[in-house]
mmCIF file of N, CA and C in Angstrom:
data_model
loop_
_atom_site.group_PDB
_atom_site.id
_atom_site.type_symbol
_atom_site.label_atom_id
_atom_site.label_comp_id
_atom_site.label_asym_id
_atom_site.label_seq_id
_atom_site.Cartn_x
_atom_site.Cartn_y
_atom_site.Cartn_z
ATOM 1 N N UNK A 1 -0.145 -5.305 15.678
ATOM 2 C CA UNK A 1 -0.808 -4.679 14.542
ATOM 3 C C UNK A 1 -0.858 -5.682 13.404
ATOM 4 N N UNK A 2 -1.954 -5.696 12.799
ATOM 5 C CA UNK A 2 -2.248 -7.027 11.674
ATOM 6 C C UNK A 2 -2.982 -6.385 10.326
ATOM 7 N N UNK A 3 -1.866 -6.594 9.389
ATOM 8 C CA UNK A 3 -2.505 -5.967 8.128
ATOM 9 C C UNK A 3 -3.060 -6.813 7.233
ATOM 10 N N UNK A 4 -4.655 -6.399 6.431
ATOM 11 C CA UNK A 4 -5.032 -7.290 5.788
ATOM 12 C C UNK A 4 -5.424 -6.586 4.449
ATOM 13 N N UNK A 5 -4.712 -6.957 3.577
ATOM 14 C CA UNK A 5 -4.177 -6.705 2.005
ATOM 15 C C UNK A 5 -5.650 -7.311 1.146
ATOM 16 N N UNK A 6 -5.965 -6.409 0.499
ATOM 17 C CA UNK A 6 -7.357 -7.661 -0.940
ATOM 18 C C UNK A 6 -7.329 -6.342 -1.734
ATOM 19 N N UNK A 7 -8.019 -7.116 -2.974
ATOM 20 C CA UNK A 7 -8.250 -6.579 -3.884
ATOM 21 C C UNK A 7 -7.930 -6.687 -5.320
ATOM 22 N N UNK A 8 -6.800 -7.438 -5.198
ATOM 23 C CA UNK A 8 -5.415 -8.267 -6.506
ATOM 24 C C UNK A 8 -6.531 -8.958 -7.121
ATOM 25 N N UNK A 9 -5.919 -9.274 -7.901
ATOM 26 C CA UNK A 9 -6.737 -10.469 -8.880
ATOM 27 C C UNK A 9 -6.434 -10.101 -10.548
ATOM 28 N N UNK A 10 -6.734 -10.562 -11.741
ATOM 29 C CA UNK A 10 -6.657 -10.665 -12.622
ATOM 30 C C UNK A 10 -7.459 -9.385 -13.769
ATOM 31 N N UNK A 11 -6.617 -8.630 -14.539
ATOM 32 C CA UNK A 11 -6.867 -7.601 -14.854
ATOM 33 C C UNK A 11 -6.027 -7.317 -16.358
ATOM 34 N N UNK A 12 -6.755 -7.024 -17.260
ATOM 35 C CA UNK A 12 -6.138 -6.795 -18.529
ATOM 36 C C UNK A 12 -5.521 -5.450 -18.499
ATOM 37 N N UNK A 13 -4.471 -5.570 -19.327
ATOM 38 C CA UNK A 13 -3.516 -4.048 -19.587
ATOM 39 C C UNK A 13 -4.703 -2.914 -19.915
ATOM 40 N N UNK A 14 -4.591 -1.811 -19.781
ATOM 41 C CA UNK A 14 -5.237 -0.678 -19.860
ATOM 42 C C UNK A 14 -6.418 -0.662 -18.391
ATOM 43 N N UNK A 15 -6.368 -1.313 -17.824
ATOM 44 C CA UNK A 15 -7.559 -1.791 -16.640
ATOM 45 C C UNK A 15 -7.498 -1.141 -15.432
ATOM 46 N N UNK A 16 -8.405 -1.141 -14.489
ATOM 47 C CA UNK A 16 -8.131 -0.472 -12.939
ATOM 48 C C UNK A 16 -8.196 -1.564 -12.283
ATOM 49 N N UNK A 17 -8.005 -1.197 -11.004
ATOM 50 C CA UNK A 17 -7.888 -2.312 -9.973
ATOM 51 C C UNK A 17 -7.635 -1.255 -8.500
ATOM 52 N N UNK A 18 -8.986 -1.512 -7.693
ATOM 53 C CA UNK A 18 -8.519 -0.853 -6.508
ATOM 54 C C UNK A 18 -7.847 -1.542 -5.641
ATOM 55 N N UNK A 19 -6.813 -1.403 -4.558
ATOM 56 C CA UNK A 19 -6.429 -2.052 -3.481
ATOM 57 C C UNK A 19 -6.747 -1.341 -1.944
ATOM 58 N N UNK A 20 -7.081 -2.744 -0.777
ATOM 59 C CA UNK A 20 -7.472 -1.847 0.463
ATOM 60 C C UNK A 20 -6.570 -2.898 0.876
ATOM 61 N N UNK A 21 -6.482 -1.885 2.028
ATOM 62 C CA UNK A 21 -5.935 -2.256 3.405
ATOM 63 C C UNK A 21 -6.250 -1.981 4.762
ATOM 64 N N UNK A 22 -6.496 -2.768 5.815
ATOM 65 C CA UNK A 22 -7.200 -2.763 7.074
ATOM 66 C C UNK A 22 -6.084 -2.810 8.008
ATOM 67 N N UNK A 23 -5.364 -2.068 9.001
ATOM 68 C CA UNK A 23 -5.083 -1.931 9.751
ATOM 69 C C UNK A 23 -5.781 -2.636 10.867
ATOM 70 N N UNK A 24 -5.721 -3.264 11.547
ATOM 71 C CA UNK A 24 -6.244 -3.663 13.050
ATOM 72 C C UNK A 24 -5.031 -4.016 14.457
ATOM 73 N N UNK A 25 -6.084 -3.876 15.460
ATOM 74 C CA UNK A 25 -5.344 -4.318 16.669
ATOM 75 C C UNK A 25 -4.786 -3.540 17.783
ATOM 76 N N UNK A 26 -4.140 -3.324 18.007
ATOM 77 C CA UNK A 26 -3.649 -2.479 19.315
ATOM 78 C C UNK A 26 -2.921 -0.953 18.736
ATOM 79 N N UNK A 27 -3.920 -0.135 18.069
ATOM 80 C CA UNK A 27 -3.605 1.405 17.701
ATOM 81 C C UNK A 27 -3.220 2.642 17.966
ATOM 82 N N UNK A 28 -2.133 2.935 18.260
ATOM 83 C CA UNK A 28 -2.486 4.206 18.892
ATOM 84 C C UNK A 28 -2.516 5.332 18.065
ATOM 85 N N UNK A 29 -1.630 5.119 16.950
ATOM 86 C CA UNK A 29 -1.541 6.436 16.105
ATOM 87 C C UNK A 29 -0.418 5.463 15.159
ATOM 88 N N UNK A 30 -1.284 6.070 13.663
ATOM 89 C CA UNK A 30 -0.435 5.691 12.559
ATOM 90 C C UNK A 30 0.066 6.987 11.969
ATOM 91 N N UNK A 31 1.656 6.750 11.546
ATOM 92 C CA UNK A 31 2.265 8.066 10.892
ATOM 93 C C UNK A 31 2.259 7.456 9.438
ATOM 94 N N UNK A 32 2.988 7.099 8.848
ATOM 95 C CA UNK A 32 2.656 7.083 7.671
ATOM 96 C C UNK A 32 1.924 5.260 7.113
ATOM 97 N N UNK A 33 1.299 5.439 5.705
ATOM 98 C CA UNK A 33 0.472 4.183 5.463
ATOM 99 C C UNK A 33 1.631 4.361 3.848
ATOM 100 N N UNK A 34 1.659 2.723 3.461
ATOM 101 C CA UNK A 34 2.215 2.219 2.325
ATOM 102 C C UNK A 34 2.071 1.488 1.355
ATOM 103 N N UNK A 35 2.141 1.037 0.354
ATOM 104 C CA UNK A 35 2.119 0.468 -0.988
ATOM 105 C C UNK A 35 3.545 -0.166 -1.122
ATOM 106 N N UNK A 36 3.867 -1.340 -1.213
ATOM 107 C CA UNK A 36 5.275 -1.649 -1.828
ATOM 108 C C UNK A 36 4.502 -2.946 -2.785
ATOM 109 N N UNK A 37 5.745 -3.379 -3.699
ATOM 110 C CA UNK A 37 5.166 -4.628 -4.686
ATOM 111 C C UNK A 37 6.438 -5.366 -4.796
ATOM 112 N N UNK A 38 6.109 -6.530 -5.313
ATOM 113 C CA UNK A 38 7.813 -7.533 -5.478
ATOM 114 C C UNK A 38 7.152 -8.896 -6.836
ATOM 115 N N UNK A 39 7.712 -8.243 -7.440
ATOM 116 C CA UNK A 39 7.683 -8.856 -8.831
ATOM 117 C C UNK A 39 8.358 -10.322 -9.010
ATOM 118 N N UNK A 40 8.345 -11.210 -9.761
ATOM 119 C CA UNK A 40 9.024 -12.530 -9.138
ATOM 120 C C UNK A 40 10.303 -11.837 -9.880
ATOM 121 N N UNK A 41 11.264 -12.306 -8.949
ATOM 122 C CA UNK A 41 12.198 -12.370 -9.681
ATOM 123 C C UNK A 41 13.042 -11.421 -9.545
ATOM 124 N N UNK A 42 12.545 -9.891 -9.004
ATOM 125 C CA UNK A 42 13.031 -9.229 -8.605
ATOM 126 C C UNK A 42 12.712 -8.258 -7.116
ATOM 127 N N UNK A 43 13.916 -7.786 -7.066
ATOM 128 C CA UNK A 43 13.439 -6.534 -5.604
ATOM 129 C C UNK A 43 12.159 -5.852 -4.998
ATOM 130 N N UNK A 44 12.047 -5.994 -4.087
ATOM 131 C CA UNK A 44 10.644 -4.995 -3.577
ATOM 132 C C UNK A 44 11.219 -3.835 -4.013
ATOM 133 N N UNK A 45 9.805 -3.025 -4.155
ATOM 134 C CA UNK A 45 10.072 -1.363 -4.480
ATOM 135 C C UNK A 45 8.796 -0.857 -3.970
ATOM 136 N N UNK A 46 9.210 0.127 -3.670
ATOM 137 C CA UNK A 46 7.924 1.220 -3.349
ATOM 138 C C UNK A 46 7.186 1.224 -4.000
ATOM 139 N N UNK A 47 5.399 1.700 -4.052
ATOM 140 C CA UNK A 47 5.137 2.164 -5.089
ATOM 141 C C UNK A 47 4.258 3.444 -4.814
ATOM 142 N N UNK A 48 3.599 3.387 -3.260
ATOM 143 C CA UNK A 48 3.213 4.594 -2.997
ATOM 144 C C UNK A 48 3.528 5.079 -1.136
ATOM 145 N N UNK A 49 3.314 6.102 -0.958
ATOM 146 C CA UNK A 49 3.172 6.328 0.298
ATOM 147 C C UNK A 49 2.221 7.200 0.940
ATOM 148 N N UNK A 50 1.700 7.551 2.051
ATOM 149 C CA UNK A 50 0.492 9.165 2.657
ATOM 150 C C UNK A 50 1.213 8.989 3.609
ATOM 151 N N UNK A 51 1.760 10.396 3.920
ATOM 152 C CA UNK A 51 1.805 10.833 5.379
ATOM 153 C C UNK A 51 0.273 10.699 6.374
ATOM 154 N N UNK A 52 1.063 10.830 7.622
ATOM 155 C CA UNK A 52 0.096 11.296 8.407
ATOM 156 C C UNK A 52 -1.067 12.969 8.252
ATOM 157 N N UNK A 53 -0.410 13.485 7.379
ATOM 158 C CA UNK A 53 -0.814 14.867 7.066
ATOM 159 C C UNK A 53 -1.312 14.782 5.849
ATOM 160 N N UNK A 54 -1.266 13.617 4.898
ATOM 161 C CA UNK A 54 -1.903 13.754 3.888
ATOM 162 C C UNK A 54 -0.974 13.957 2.639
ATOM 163 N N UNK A 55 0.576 14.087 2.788
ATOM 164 C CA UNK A 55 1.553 14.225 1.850
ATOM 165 C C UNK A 55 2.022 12.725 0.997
ATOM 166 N N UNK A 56 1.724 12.660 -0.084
ATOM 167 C CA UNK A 56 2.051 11.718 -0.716
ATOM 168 C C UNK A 56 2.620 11.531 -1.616
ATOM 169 N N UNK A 57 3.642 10.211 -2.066
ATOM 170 C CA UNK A 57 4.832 10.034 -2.569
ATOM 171 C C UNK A 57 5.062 8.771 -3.473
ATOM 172 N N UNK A 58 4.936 8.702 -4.918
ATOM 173 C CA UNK A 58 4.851 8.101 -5.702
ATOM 174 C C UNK A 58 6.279 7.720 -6.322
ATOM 175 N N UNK A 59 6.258 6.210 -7.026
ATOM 176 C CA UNK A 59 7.796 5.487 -7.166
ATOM 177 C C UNK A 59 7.313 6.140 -8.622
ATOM 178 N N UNK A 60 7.979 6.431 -9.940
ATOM 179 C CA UNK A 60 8.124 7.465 -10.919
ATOM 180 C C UNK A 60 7.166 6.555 -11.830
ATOM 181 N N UNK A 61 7.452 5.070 -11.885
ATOM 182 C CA UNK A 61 6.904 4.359 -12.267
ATOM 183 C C UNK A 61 5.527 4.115 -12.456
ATOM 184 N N UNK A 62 4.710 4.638 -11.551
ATOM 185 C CA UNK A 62 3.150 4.710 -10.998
ATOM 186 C C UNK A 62 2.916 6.361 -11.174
ATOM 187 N N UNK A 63 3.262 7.092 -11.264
ATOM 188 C CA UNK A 63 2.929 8.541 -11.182
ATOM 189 C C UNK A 63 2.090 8.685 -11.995
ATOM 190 N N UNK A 64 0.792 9.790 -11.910
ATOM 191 C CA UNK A 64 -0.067 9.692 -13.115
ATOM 192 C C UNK A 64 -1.347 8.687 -13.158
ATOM 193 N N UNK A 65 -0.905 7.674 -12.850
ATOM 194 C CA UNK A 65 -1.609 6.283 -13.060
ATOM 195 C C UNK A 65 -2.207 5.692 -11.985
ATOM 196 N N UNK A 66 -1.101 5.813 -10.512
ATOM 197 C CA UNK A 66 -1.381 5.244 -9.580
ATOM 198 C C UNK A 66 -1.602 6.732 -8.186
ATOM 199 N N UNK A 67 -3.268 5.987 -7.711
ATOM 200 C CA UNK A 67 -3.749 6.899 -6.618
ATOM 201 C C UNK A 67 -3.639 6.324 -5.188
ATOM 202 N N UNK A 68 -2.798 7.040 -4.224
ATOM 203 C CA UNK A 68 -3.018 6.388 -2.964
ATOM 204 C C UNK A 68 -3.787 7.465 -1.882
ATOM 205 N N UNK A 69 -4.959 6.649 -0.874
ATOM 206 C CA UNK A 69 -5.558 7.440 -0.032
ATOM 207 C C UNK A 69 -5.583 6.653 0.837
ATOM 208 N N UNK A 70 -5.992 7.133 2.222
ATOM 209 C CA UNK A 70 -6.207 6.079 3.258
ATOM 210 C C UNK A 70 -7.682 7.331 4.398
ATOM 211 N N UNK A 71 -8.250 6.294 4.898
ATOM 212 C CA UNK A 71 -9.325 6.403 5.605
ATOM 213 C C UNK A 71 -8.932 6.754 7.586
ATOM 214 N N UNK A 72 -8.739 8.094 7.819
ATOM 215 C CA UNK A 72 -8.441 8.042 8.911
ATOM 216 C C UNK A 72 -9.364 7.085 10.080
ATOM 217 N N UNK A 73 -10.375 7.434 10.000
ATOM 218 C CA UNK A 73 -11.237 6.767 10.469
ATOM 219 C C UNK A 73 -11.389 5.143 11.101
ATOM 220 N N UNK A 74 -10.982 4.760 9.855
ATOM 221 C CA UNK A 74 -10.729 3.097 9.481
ATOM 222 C C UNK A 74 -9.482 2.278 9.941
ATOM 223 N N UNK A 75 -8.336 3.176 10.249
ATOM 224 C CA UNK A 75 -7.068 3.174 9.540
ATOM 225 C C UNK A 75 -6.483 2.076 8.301
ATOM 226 N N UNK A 76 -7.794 2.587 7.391
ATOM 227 C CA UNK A 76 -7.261 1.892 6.100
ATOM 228 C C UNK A 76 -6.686 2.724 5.120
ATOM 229 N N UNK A 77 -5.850 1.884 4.225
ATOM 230 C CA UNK A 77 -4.922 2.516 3.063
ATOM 231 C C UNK A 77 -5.598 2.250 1.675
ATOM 232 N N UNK A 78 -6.058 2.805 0.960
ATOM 233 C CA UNK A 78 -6.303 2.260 -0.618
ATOM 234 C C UNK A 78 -4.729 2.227 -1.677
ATOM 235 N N UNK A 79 -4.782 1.842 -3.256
ATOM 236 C CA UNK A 79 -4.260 2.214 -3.965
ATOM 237 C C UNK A 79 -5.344 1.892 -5.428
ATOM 238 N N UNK A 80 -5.201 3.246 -5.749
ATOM 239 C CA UNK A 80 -6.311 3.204 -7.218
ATOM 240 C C UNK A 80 -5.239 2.997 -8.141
ATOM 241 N N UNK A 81 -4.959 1.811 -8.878
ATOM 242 C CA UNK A 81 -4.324 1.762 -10.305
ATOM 243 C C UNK A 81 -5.292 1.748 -11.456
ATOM 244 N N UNK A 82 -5.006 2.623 -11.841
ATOM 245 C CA UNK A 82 -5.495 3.206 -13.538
ATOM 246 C C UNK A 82 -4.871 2.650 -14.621
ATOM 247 N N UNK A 83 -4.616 2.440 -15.575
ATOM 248 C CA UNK A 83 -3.971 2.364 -16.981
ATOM 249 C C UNK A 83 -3.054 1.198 -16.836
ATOM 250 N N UNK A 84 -2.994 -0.116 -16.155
ATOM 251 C CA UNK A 84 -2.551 -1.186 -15.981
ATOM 252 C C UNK A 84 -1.588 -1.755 -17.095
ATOM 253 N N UNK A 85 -0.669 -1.610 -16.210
ATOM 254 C CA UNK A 85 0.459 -2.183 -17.751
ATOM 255 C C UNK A 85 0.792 -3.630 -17.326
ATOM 256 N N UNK A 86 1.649 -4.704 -18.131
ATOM 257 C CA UNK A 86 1.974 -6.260 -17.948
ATOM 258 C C UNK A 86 3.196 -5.832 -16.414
ATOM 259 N N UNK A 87 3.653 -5.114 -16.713
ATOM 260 C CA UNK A 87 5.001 -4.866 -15.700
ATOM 261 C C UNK A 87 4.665 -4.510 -14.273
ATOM 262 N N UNK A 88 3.181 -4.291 -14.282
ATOM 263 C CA UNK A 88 2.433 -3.799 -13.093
ATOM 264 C C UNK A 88 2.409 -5.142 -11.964
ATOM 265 N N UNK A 89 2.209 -6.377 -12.753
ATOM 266 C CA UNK A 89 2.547 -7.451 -12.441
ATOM 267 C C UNK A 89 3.091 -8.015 -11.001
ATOM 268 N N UNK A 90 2.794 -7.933 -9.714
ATOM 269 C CA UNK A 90 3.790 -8.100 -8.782
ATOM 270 C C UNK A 90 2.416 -8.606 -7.679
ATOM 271 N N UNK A 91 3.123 -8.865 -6.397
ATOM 272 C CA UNK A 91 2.382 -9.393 -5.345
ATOM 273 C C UNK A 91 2.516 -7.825 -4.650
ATOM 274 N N UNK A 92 1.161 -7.084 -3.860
ATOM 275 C CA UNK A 92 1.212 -5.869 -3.036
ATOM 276 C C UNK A 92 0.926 -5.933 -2.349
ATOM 277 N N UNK A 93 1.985 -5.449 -1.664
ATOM 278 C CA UNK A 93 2.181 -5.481 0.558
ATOM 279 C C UNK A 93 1.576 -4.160 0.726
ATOM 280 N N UNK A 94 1.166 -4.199 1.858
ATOM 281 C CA UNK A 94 0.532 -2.505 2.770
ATOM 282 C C UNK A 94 1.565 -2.370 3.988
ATOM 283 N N UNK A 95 1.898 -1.686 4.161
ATOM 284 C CA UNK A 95 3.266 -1.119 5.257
ATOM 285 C C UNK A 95 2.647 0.059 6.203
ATOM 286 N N UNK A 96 2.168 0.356 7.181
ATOM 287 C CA UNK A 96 2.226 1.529 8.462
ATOM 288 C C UNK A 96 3.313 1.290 9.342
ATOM 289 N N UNK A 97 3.421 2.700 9.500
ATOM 290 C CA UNK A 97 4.348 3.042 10.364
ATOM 291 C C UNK A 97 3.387 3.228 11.456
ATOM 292 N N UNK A 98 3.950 2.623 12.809
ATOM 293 C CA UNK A 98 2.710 2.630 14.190
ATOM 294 C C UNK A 98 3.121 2.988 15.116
ATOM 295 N N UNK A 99 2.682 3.641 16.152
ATOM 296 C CA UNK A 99 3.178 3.471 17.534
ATOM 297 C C UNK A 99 1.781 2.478 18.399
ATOM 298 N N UNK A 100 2.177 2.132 19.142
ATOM 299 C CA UNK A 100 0.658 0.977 19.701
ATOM 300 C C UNK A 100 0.476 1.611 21.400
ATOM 301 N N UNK A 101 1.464 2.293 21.859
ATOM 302 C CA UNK A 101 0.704 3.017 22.969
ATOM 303 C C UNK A 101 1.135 4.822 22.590
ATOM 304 N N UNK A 102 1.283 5.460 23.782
ATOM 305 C CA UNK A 102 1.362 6.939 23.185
ATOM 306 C C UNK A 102 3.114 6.857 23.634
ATOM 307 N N UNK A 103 3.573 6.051 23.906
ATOM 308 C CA UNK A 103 4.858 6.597 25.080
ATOM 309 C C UNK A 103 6.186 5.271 23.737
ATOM 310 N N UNK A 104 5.090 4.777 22.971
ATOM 311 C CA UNK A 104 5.785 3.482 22.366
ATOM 312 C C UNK A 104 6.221 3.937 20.999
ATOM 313 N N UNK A 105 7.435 3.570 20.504
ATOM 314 C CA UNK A 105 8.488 4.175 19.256
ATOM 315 C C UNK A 105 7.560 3.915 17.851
ATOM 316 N N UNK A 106 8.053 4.466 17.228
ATOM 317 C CA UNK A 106 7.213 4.164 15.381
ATOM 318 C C UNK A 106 7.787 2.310 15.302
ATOM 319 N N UNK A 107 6.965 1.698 14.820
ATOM 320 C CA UNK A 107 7.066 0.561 14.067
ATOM 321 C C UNK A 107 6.465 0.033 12.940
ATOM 322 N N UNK A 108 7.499 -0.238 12.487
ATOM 323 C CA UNK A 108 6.860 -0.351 10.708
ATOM 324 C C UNK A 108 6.916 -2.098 10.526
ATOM 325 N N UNK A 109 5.280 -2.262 10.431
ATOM 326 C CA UNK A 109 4.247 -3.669 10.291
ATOM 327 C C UNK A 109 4.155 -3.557 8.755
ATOM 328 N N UNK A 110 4.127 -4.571 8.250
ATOM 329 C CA UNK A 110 3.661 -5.377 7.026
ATOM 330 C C UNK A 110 3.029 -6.261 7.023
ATOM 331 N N UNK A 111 2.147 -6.439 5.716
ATOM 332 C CA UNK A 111 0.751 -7.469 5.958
ATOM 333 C C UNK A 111 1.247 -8.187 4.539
ATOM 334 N N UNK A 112 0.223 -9.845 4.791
ATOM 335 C CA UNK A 112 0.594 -10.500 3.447
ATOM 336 C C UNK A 112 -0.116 -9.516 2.136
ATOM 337 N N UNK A 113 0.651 -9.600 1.038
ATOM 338 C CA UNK A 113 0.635 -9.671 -0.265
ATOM 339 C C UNK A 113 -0.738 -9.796 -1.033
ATOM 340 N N UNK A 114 -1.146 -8.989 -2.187
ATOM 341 C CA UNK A 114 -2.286 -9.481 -2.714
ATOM 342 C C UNK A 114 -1.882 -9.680 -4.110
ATOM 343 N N UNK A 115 -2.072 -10.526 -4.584
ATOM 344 C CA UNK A 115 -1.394 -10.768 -5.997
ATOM 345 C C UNK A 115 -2.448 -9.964 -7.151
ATOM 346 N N UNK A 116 -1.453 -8.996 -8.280
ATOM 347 C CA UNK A 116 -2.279 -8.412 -9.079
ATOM 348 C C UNK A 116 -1.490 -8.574 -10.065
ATOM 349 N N UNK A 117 -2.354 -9.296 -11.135
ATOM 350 C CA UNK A 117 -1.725 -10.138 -12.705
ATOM 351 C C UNK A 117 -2.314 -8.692 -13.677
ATOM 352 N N UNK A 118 -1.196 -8.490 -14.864
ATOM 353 C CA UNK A 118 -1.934 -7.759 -15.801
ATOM 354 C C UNK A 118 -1.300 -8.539 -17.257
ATOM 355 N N UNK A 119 -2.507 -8.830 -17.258
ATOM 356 C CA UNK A 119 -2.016 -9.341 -18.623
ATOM 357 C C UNK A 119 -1.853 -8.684 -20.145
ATOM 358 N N UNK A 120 -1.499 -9.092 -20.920
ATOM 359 C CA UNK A 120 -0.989 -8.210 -22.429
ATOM 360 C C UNK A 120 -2.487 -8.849 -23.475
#
């Protein structure tokens, strides 16, 4: 499974910025799709999650501000950030949880990083 992250790029405080993510490769069923970010300097953190059912789960930080959906179809993930603050600042990974045949365990794939700057 090969994840491909875009959308980052350079964005003033108060700003949007959508993010996608493409799932590809040997699919059988995705349970949940993800959002994490890693700021220099410090820890990865969550920032969003969708179930397979459509239940979704925001880090407190993004609530309000930040929208996550994903495209069954596609098996792509978005994240809509709204109201862009400097602290928003971090490189963003996309995370699924997969199984790749029907008989094969959940595995949780990560794709490179898209860097999203907010400046003051």
């Amino acid at each position: 499974v090969q994840l491909q992250a875009s959308g980052g790029g350079l964005v003033q405080a108060g700003g949007s910025r959508r993010l996608s993510c493409a799932a590809t490769g040997s699919i059988f069923a995705i349970d949940a799709m993800g959002w994490y970010r890693q700021a220099p300097g410090k820890q990865r953190e969550l920032v969003a999650t969708i179930m397979s059912g459509g239940t979704t789960n925001y880090a407190e930080s993004v609530k309000g501000r930040f929208t996550i959906s994903r495209d069954y179809g596609k098996n792509m993930v978005y994240l809509q950030m709204n109201s862009l603050k400097p602290e928003d600042t971090a490189n963003y990974y996309c995370n699924v949880d997969a199984r790749t045949t029907r008989w094969a365990s959940v595995t949780q794939y990560r794709g490179q990083g898209t860097l999203v700057t907010v400046s003051s």
